Every structure is written in C-alpha cells, then in structure tokens.
XYZ file of C-alpha atoms in Angstrom:
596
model
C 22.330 -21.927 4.815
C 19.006 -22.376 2.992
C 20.017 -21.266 -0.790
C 16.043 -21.010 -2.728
C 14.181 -18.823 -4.692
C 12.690 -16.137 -2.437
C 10.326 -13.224 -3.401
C 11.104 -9.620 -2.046
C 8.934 -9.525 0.776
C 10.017 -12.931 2.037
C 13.702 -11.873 2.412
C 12.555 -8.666 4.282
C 10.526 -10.864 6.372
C 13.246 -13.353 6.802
C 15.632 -10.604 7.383
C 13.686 -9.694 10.185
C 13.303 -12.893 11.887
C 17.056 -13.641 11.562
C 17.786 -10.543 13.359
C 15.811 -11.365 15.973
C 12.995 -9.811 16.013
C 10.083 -9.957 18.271
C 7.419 -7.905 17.855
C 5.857 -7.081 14.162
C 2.667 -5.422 13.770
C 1.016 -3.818 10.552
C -1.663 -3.238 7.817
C -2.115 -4.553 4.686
C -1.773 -2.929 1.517
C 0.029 -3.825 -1.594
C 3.207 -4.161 -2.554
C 3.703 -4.769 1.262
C 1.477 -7.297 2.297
C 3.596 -10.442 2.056
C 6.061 -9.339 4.541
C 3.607 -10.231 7.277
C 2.098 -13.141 5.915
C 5.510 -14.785 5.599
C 6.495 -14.268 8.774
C 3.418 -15.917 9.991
C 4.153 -18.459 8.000
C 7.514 -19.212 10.384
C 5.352 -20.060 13.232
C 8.320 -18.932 14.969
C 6.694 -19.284 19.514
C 8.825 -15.937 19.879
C 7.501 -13.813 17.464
C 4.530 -12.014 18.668
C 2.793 -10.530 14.595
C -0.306 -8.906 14.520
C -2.594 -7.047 11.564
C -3.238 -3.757 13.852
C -6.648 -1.919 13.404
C -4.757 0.426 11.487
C -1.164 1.588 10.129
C -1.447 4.421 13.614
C -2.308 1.634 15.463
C 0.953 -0.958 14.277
C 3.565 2.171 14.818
C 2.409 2.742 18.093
C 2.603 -0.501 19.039
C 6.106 -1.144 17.553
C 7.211 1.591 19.349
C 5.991 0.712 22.863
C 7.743 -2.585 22.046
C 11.210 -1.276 21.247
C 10.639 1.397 24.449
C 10.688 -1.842 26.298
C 13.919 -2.800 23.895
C 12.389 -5.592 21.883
C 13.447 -5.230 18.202
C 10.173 -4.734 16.189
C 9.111 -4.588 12.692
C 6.501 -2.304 11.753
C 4.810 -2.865 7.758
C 2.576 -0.743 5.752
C 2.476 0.261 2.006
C 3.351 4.430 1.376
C 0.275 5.788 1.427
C -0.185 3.721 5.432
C 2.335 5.996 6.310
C 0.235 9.031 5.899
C -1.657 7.674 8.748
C 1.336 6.910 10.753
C 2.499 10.077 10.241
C 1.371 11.344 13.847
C 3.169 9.383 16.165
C 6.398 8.357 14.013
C 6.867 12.354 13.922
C 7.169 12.595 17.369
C 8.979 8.818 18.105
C 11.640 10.782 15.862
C 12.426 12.932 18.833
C 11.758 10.641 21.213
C 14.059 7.781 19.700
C 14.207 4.244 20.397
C 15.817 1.497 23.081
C 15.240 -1.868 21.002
C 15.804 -1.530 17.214
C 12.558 -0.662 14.563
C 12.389 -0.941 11.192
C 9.738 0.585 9.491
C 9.254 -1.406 6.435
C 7.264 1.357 4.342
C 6.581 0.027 0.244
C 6.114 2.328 -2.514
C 4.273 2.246 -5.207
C 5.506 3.862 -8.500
C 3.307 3.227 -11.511
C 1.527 3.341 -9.555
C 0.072 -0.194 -9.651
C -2.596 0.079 -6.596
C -2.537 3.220 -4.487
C -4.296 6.586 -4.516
C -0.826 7.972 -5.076
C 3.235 7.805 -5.809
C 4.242 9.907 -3.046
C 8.402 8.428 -1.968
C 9.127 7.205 1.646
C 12.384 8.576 0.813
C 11.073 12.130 0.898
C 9.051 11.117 3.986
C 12.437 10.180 5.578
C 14.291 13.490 5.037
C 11.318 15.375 6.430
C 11.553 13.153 9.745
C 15.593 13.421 9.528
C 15.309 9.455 9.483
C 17.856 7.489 7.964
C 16.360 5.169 4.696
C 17.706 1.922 3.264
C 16.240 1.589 -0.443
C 17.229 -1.812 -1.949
C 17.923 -2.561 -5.450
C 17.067 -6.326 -5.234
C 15.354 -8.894 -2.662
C 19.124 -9.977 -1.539
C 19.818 -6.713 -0.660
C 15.986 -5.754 1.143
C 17.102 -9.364 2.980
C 20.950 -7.434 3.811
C 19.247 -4.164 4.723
C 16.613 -5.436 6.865
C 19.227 -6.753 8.903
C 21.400 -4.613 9.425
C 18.658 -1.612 9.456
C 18.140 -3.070 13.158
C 21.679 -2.376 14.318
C 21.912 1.216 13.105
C 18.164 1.538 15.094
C 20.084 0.605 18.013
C 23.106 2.397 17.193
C 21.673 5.550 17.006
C 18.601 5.134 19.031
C 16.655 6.108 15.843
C 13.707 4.517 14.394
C 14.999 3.272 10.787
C 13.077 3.103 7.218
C 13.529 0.293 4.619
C 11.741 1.279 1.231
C 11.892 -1.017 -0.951
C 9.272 -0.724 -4.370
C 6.662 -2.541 -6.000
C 9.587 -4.180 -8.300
C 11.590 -5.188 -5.740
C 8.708 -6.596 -3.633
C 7.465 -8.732 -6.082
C 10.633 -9.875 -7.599
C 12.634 -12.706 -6.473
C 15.965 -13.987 -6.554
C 17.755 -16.936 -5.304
C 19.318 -16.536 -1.945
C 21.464 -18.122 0.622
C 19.583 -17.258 4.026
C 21.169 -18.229 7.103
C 19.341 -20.534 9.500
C 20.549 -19.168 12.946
C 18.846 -16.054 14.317
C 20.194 -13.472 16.506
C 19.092 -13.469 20.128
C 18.651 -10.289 22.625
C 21.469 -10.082 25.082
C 18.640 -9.294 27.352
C 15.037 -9.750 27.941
C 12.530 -6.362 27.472
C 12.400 -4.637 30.232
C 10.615 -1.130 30.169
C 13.370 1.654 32.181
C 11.188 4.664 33.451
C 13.068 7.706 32.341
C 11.851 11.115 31.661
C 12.812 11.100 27.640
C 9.577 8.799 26.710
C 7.493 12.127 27.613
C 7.469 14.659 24.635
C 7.226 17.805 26.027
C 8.025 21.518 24.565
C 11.541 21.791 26.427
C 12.476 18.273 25.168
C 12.098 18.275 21.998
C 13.748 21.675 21.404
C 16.637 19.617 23.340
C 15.739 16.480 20.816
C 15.806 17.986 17.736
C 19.101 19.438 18.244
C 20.511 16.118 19.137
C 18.259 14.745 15.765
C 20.322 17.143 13.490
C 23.908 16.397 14.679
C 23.123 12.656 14.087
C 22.380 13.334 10.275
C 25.635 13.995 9.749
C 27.372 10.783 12.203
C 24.640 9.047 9.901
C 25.854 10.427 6.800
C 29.832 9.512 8.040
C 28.569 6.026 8.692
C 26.635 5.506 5.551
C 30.006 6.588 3.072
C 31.419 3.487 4.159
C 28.371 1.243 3.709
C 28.433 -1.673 1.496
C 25.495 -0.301 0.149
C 27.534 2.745 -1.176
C 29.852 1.982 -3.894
C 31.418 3.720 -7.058
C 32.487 2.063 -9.778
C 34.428 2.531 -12.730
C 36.964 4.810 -14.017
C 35.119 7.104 -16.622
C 35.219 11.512 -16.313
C 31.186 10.701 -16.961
C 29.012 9.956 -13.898
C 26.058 8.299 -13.129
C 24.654 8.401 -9.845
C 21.582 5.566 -9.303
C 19.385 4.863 -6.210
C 17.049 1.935 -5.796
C 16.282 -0.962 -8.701
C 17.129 1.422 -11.370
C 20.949 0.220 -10.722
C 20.022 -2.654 -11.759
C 18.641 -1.349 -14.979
C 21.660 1.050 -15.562
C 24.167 -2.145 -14.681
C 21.960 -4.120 -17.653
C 22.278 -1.149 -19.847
C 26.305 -0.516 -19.219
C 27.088 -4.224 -19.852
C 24.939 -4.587 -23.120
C 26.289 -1.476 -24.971
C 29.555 -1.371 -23.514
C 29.433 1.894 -22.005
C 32.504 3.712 -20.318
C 30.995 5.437 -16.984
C 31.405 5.714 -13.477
C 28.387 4.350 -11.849
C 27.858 5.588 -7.756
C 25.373 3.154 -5.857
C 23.485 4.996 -3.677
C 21.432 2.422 -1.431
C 20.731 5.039 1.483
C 19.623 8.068 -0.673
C 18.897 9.917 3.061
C 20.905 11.007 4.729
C 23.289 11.173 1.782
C 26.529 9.639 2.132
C 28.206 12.945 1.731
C 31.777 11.722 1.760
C 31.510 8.719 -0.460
C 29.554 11.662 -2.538
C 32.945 13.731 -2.797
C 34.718 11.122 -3.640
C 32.462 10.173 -6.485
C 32.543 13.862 -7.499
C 36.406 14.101 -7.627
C 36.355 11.361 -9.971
C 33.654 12.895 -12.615
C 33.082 15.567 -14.800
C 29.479 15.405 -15.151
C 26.693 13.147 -13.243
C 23.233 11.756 -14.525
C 21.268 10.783 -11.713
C 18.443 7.900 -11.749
C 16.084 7.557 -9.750
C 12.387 6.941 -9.442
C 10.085 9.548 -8.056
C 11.584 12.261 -6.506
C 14.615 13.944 -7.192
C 15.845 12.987 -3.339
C 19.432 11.807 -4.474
C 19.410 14.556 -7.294
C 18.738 17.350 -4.627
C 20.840 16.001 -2.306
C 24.090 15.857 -4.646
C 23.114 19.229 -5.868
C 23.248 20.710 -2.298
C 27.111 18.692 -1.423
C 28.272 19.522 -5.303
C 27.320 23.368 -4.793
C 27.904 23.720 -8.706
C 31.262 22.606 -9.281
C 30.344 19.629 -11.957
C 26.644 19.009 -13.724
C 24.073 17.443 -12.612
C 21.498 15.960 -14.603
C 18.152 14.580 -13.784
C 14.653 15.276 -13.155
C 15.328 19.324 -13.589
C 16.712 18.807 -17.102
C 14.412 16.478 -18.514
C 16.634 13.156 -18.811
C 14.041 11.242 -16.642
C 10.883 10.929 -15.934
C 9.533 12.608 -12.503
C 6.429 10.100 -12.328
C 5.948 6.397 -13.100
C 8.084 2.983 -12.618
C 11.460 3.116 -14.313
C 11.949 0.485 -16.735
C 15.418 -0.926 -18.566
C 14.198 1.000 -21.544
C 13.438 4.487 -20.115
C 16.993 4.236 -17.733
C 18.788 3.035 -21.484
C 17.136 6.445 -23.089
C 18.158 8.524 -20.094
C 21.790 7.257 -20.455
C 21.852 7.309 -24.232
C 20.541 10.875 -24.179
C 23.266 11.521 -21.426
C 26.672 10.355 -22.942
C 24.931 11.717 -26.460
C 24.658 8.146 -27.957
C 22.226 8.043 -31.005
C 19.882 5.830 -30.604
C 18.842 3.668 -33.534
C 15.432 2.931 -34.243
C 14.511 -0.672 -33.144
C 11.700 -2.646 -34.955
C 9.642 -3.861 -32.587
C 8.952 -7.485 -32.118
C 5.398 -8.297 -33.254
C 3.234 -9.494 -29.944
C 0.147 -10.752 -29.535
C -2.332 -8.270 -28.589
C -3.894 -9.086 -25.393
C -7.590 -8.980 -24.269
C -8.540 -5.898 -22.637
C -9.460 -6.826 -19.350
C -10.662 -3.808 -16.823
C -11.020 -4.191 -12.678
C -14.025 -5.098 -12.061
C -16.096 -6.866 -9.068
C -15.811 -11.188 -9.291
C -19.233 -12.872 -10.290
C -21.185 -13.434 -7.391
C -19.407 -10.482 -5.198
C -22.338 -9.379 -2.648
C -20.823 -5.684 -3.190
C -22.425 -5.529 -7.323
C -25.809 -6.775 -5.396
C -25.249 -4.121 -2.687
C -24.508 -0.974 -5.234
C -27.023 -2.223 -7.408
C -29.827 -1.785 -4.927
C -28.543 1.106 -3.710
C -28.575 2.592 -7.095
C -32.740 1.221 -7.064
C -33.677 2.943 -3.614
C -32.215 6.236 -5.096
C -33.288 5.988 -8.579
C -36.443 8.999 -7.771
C -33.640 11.547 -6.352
C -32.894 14.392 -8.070
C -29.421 14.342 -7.293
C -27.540 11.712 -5.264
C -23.637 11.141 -4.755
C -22.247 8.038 -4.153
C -19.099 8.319 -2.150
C -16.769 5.443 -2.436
C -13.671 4.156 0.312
C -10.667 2.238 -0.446
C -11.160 -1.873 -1.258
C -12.744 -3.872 -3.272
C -15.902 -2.018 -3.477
C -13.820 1.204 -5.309
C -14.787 -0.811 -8.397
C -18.146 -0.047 -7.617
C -16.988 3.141 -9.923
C -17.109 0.989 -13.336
C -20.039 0.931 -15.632
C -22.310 -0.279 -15.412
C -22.723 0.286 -11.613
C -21.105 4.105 -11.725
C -22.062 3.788 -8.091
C -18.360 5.836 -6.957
C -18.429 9.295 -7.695
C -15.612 10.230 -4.906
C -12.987 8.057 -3.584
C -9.934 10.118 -1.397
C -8.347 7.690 1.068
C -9.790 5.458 3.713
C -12.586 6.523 5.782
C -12.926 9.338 3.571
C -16.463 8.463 2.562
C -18.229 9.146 5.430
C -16.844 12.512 6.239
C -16.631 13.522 2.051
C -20.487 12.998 2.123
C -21.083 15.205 4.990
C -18.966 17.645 3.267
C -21.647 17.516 0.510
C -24.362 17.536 2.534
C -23.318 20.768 4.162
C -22.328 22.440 1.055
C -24.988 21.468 -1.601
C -28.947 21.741 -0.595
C -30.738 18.830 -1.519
C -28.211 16.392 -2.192
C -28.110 12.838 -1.467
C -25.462 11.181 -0.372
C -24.374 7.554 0.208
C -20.943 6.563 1.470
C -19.840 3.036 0.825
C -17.574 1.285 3.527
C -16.209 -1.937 3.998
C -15.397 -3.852 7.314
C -12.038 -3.822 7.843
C -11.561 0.090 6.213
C -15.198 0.594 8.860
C -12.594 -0.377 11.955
C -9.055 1.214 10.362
C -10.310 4.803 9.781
C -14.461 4.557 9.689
C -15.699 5.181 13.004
C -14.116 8.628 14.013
C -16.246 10.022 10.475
C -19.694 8.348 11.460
C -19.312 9.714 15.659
C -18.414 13.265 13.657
C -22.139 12.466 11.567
C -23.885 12.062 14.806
C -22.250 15.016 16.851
C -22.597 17.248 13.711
C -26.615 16.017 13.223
C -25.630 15.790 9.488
C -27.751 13.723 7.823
C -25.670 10.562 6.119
C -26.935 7.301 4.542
C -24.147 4.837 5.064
C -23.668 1.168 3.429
C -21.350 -1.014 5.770
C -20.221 -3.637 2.965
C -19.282 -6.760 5.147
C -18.140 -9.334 3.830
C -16.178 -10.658 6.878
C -12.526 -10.301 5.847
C -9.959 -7.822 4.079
C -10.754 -9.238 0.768
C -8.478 -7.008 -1.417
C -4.890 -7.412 0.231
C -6.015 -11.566 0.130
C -7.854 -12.188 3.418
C -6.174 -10.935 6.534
C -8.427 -10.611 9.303
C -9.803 -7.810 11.230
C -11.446 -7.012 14.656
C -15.200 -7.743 13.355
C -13.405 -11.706 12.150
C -13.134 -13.264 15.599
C -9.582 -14.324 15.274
C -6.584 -12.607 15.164
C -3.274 -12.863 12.402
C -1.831 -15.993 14.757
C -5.069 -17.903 13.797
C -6.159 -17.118 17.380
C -9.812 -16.791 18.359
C -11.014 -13.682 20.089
C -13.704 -11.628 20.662
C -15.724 -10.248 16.951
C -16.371 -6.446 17.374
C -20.243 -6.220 16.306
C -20.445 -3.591 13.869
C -24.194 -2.917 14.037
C -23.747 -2.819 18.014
C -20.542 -0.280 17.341
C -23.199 1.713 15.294
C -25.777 2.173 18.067
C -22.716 2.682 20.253
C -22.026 5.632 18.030
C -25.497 7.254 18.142
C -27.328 5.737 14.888
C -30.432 5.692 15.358
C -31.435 3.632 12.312
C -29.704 0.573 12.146
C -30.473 -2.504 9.608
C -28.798 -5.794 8.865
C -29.494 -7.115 5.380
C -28.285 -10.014 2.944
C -27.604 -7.844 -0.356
C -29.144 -10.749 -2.544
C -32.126 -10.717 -0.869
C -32.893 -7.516 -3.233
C -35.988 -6.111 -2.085
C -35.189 -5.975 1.577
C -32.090 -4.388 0.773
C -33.566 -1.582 -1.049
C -36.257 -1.401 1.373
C -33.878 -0.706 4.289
C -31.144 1.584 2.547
C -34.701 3.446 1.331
C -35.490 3.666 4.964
C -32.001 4.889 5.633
C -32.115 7.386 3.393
C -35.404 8.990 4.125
C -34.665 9.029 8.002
C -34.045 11.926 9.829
C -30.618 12.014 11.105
C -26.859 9.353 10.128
C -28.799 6.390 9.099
C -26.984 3.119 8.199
C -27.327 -0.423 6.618
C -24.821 -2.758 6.659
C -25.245 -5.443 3.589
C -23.509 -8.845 5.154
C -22.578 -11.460 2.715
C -19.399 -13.464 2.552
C -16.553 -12.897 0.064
C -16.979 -15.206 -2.996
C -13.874 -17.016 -2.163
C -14.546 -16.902 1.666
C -17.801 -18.714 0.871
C -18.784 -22.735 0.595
C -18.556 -23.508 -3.442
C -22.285 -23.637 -5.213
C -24.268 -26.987 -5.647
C -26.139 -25.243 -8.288
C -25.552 -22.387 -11.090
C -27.733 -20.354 -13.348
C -28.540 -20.692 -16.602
C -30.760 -18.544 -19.081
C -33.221 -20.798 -21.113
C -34.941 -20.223 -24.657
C -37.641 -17.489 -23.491
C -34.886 -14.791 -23.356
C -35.960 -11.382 -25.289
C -31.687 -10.618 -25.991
C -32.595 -7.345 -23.828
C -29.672 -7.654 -22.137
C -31.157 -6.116 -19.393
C -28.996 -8.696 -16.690
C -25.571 -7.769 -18.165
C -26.291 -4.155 -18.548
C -27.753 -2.874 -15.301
C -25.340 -5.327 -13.086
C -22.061 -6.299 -15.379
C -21.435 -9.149 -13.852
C -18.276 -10.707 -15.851
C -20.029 -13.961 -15.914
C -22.579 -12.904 -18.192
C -22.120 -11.985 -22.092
C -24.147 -11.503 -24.991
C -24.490 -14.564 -27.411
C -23.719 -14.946 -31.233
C -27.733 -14.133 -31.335
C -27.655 -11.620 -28.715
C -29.221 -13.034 -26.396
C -27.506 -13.467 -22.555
C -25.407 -16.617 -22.088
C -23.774 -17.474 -18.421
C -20.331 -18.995 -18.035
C -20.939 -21.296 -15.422
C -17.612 -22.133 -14.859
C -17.301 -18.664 -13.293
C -21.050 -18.394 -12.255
C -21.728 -18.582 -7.843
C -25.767 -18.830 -7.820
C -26.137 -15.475 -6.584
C -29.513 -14.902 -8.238
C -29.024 -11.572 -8.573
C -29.256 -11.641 -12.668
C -32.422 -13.838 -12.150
C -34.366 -11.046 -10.395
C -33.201 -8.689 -12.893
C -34.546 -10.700 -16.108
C -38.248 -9.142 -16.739
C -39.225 -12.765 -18.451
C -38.167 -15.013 -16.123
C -35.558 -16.624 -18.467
C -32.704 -17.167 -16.036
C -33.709 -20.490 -13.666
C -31.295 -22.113 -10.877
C -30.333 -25.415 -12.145
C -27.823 -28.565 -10.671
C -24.673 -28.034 -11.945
C-alpha cells in the first residue's frame, strides 16, 4: 500500500493503471489534463498513452482497443466531448469487448471552458451509465471499478468527476499490485462491430433493457447510500455531499442524507427506499437537475421535491459550502443569522493576459498594423492562449466559438457582409485538432480568408503536451513533425509565408500580402513559447530620453511594462524576455537592449 497525498487526477490515473489498463489516449484541456500526464509519469512498458490529434481521434482509438479487449482509458475535459460526440454515439450501440472508461471533466464555474454543459446529461442521452465522485478517493474507487461494469455490460462507461474534485487532493492508500488480463487482445471478427440500420434497431432495444439491470446493480453500490433517520430528505450527487456532510455536522442538523454517486441511470430501488423513509427531499446538485428529474420521474408525486425548479439552488455555477448551507437552511426553514464577515485583504486585480515576451502580442499587434487602413476588419479568435488576444489593448478577438471555429466563422462573414475583412487566428496544436477541415472548406468554397497560424511549437495552455507538428510523441518518442506550411500548400493555399513575429516589419509585410491576395491566403508567425525558449542573456531597459507617451505599454500591454511615479515607462526586468517588440514601438528610441 502506498498511503500519500494524491491530487484528483492522479488517483483516476492510478485507478486506471491498477486496473490494468493498457491503452489511454486523449486531449488536453483543463480540469482533465493531469490524468494523462500522471500516467506518463508511471513509465509503466505496458501502457501504450498517447495525446491524439483530437478528442474524435482518442475515442476512436480507445474503442478499436477495447474491440480487440484491451481495457482503455479515454480523457478529455466536457466540452472534448462535443467532438467525440460522433463515434461514442454509435460505440453506444455497438458496445464494447475490453472495458473503457471515458474519463470526461466538467467544468462548473466555469473556470476555463466556453461552457458548463454536465457529462451527466450527456450520459442519459447516450443511455450510458456515469460514476460522479465526491472526492479523489472515490474518482480512485470509481475508476476501478468503472472497468468491470464496462465489461459487465459490454458498455462503454463515464467517470465525471469536476473541476473541485480534480484539483483537490486527499491522502490515500493505493495499492501497489495491478490487475492483469486473463488474456492477451485479440480482435474476434463478428458481424456486431458493423453499425448498420437493422442492427441498431436490434441494439438499441438491447441498450434500453440494460438501463434498468444497470439501475438494479447500481441500488446496491457502495456509492449509493442513505443515511440517517430524519422524515426530511436530502438527496446529493457529486462533491456537494461533501459540502452538505460539513454543513449537517456543524449545525447539528436532523436529516436523511441519500448519496447518489451514479446520478444515471438512477438507482431506482435504493431511490424507493430513500423515499419510504422521507417526507420531503431537497436535492443538490451542480448543473443540471439530472438527479432532481430523475427522482421526480420514480417519486411520480407522492412526497416533494425540491431543487433547481423551486429556487433552493442555483442552476449555474460551482457549489460552494456556503450556497449548499443556504439551500439547506432555506429547506428545513432554519433562520439564518447574519454573519459579520471576516475583514480580508483585498487582492490585486489581476486579468488574463498574454506573458511578457509571448510571440502571439507581437503577432496580433502586427496584424492589427497591416489592417489599420480597412474600413472594417474582424478578427476571429480560436481556443488557447492566443483567446487573450481579446484584452485591451490588443482587442484583436472579436469572435471566439470553439476550436477551429475561426476559420470557418470568418468565411461566414465574408459571405454575409460585403467588404469585410477578416482574420482568423489559429494556433498549432488547435491548426491539427479541428483546423484543417475549415481552411480545405476556404479553398473549395474560393472564399477569400486571411489566416494567422500562431506556432509556437507546443500546446502551451494545458502546460506543454505535444502535438503532430512537435516531432515527438506523449512517450517522449521522436517521430516524424507534420510541416504546417507544407499541409497548407497541400490544402490549396496559394499564398503561403513563414515569419518570426518580432521581426515586425516582415510580419506585417506578409499578413499585408495575405490579406490583399486573391483567394485563402495564410501566414504562419513561428516563435517559441516563452517558457519553451533558452532564458535571455540580455533585457531591455528604457533610458532618460523617454517622452512618458506611453506609447509601448498602450498599443502592446505587455505586463512587463508600467508607467513610473513620473509617468514615464519603466520595465521589470525580472519578468522582461528581450523580445524587442516595445523597442520598435518607442518613437524616440528610449528603450536599448542592455546585459542583464
């Protein structure tokens, strides 16, 4: 047994290696990221973990892995799953030989996604059964046993754990022995791994009498349990038991709490007999009202149920102790009594914005140059980094949807809007997961794009993973770098260039080009990562013949920059990387490279 402090993610991850599984793939995207990265970290020979090109890409995979009956591990954060969406729809049907687990994280808050939409709700509309754990000892106990009820029931199988229980961690006692396949994976030819019409009116049939075996099954899970003696319910999915247990034990409170750690299907059973011992039920839960429906639809009126529909929680954000303590409060009709609140510090505003020295600033900022004599132009943004290309100063985001979405938004706008100009920003790794199918559509279409590849050689905002254009995989090993300037031509772009963003006139001298060429025009701006790239000798510094225009800080915002006492620009060169870019900006000539 190895009792230590382990984050969320780790005991998924470690859940899934000690139940023996052998192929992971994935993309990264926070809360989720970590799950990968740790098991990487096992260097485990057996273990076969990849970053796929894309979330479509990592189900697929997974799947033809546990076709073969090798348990596999599929990650992604919730709005991934949206691109997923295709094939696990059908793998539904089609069911599984080898156990999966599609770890799926949600977001509420939410803290970094386009969106708060529930994996649990995701679940029910694929009639796929969904572990949602309340801590990281239970996302370790789920995880594990998540791959037996795959194989069990031949299903594919969710865990959904959120951003809290991700990122929290907890002290447990982890096993050192793994479980090992009875056999090896061997792929069976049979004529179910071919969806066809007649099948899956055969499949889905079969898919709906298993909801309610699962349902039987999950009323005695360990992950289902009432407690408590009280005629007033509360029914709580997820890490808001945890909140509700902290409330209870503080004030006291007489109720019967029902732990619902597989909100789909519904333990309908263990539901009855929670219902038999109440006379009214408050149900918690973050997001959507998956539990509240659910009990709704078994209670069919005979006790109330209260929730989402009558106001005693929240239908959007994260959950805190506080808002589950006014839910319950409001609930069991407890007064509450005003609290003084403790004085705190107040803390430095401090919005997203792009490091000092990130090549993106340099490549907006010239973009925004080689468009400034357009009457109109719209700067359509992706998902990365470069989405804080939308703060001020830059403003160079004026649409950002979901990935890829840049390319095809601005050809939207070009079809809609006479005379517009358009840019789309990309980065590398979003250019190979959804960026390519948008520019061939450019090119077949004949609509006229400008498009900014931002490459900086890694996926910078998830913390680094690598990506076909790196030239080595998740494993560390090397392989072949996909070209994206050669995957351009391959696509039909005519107009090509390669440019260093901080070398400032050529870069506005190409995207200029770009934009006044006659058909999908791109320039792809390649400069490494500021924390991918060797640390400065040198650092700038601005000297006594500044005017105090300010000009540097307010065209390009780096964070490195600030006005002085005499308002003049000062650099903080603890922070500054010699980018230069402030230096060509100055219109005196007051900001000189100097040895650090």
């Amino acid at each position: 047994m190895t009792d230590k402090l382990y984050m969320g993610n780790e005991a998924i991850a470690l859940g899934a290696v000690n139940a023996g599984v052998k192929i992971v793939a994935g993309y990264p995207g926070t809360p989720s990221t970590e799950v990968i990265e740790t098991i990487l970290r096992q260097k485990k020979p057996d273990i076969n973990v990849q970053w796929s090109v894309n979330e479509k890409a990592a189900m697929e995979i997974a799947a033809g892995a546990c076709y073969a009956g090798a348990r596999s591990l599929v990650t992604m954060k919730q709005v991934g799953l949206n691109v997923a969406a295709d094939p696990l729809m059908s793998l539904a049907y089609i069911g599984v030989k080898g156990g999966l687990v599609m770890l799926v994280a949600d977001d509420p808050g939410p803290w970094s996604s386009q969106t708060e939409q529930d994996t649990r709700g995701f679940a029910k509309n694929a009639n796929l059964p969904v572990y949602d754990p309340a801590s990281p000892e239970e996302a370790y106990e789920m995880t594990r046993e998540a791959f037996s009820l795959s194989e069990e029931f031949a299903l594919p199988v969710f865990v959904r754990p959120t951003t809290r229980v991700c990122h929290a961690s907890a002290s447990i006692d982890i096993p050192d022995a793994r479980e090992t396949a009875k056999e090896a994976p061997c792929f069976e030819k049979r004529p179910e791994w071919c969806i066809f019409p007649a099948l899956s009116y055969k499949k889905h049939g079969e898919l709906e009498i298993k909801q309610k075996q699962l349902s039987d099954k999950f009323s005695e899970s360990r992950f289902n349990t009432i407690e408590g003696n009280s005629r007033k319910g509360i029914a709580v999915s997820g890490v808001s038991y945890l909140y509700a247990k902290e409330v209870i034990k503080e004030y006291g409170l007489d109720v019967t709490l029902f732990k619902v750690g597989t909100p789909y299907p519904l333990p309908e059973k263990k539901a009855e007999e929670f219902f038999s011992k109440v006379d009214s039920v408050l149900v918690i839960e973050e997001l959507d009202p998956i539990v509240e429906e659910g009990l709704l639809l078994i209670n069919q009126g005979r006790v109330e149920i209260f929730g989402k529909r009558t106001g005693h929680t929240p239908c959007n954000g994260e959950f805190s102790c506080e808002i589950v303590k006014r839910a319950i409060f409001k609930y069991l009709g407890i007064e509450e009594q005003p609290e003084t609140p403790a004085e705190t510090p107040q803390f430095p505003v401090r919005p997203p914005v792009l490091c000092p020295g990130c090549p993106h600033r340099a490549s907006f900022y010239a973009a925004k140059v080689a468009m400034k004599d357009e009457k109109k132009v719209v700067y359509c943004g992706d998902i990365g980094c470069y989405t804080l290309g939308n703060a001020a100063p830059l403003n160079a985001t004026d649409t950002c949807l979901c990935m890829g979405a840049g390319i095809t938004i601005a050809q939207g706008l070009q079809l809609a809007e006479e005379g517009i100009k358009t840019i789309s920003f990309i980065g590398d790794s979003s250019f190979f997961a959804s960026g390519i199918t948008g520019i061939i559509n450019a090119v077949y279409q004949k609509t006229k794009i400008t498009l900014v590849v931002l490459d900086n050689h890694t996926t910078a905002m998830t913390g680094h993973q690598p990506h076909p254009g790196t030239g080595f995989t998740a494993m560390g090993e090397p392989t072949k770098a996909l070209d994206i300037e050669t995957l351009l031509r391959a696509c039909g772009m005519e107009y090509v260039k390669k440019v260093n963003p901080f070398d400032f006139e050529a870069t506005v001298e190409a995207i200029r080009g770009a934009k006044n060429f006659d058909g999908p025009a791109a320039v792809i701006t390649e400069a490494p990562c500021v924390f991918k790239a060797p640390k400065p000798v040198s650092t700038h510094r601005v000297n006594d013949a500044c005017i105090g225009c300010l000009k540097c800080i307010k065209e390009i915002g780096c964070p490195a920059m600030t006005p002085d006492e005499n308002g003049k620009a000062v650099i903080n060169e603890a922070l500054c990387t010699s980018c230069g870019l402030c230096a060509g900006i100055c219109p005196v000539g007051a900001i000189k490279e100097v040895s650090r």
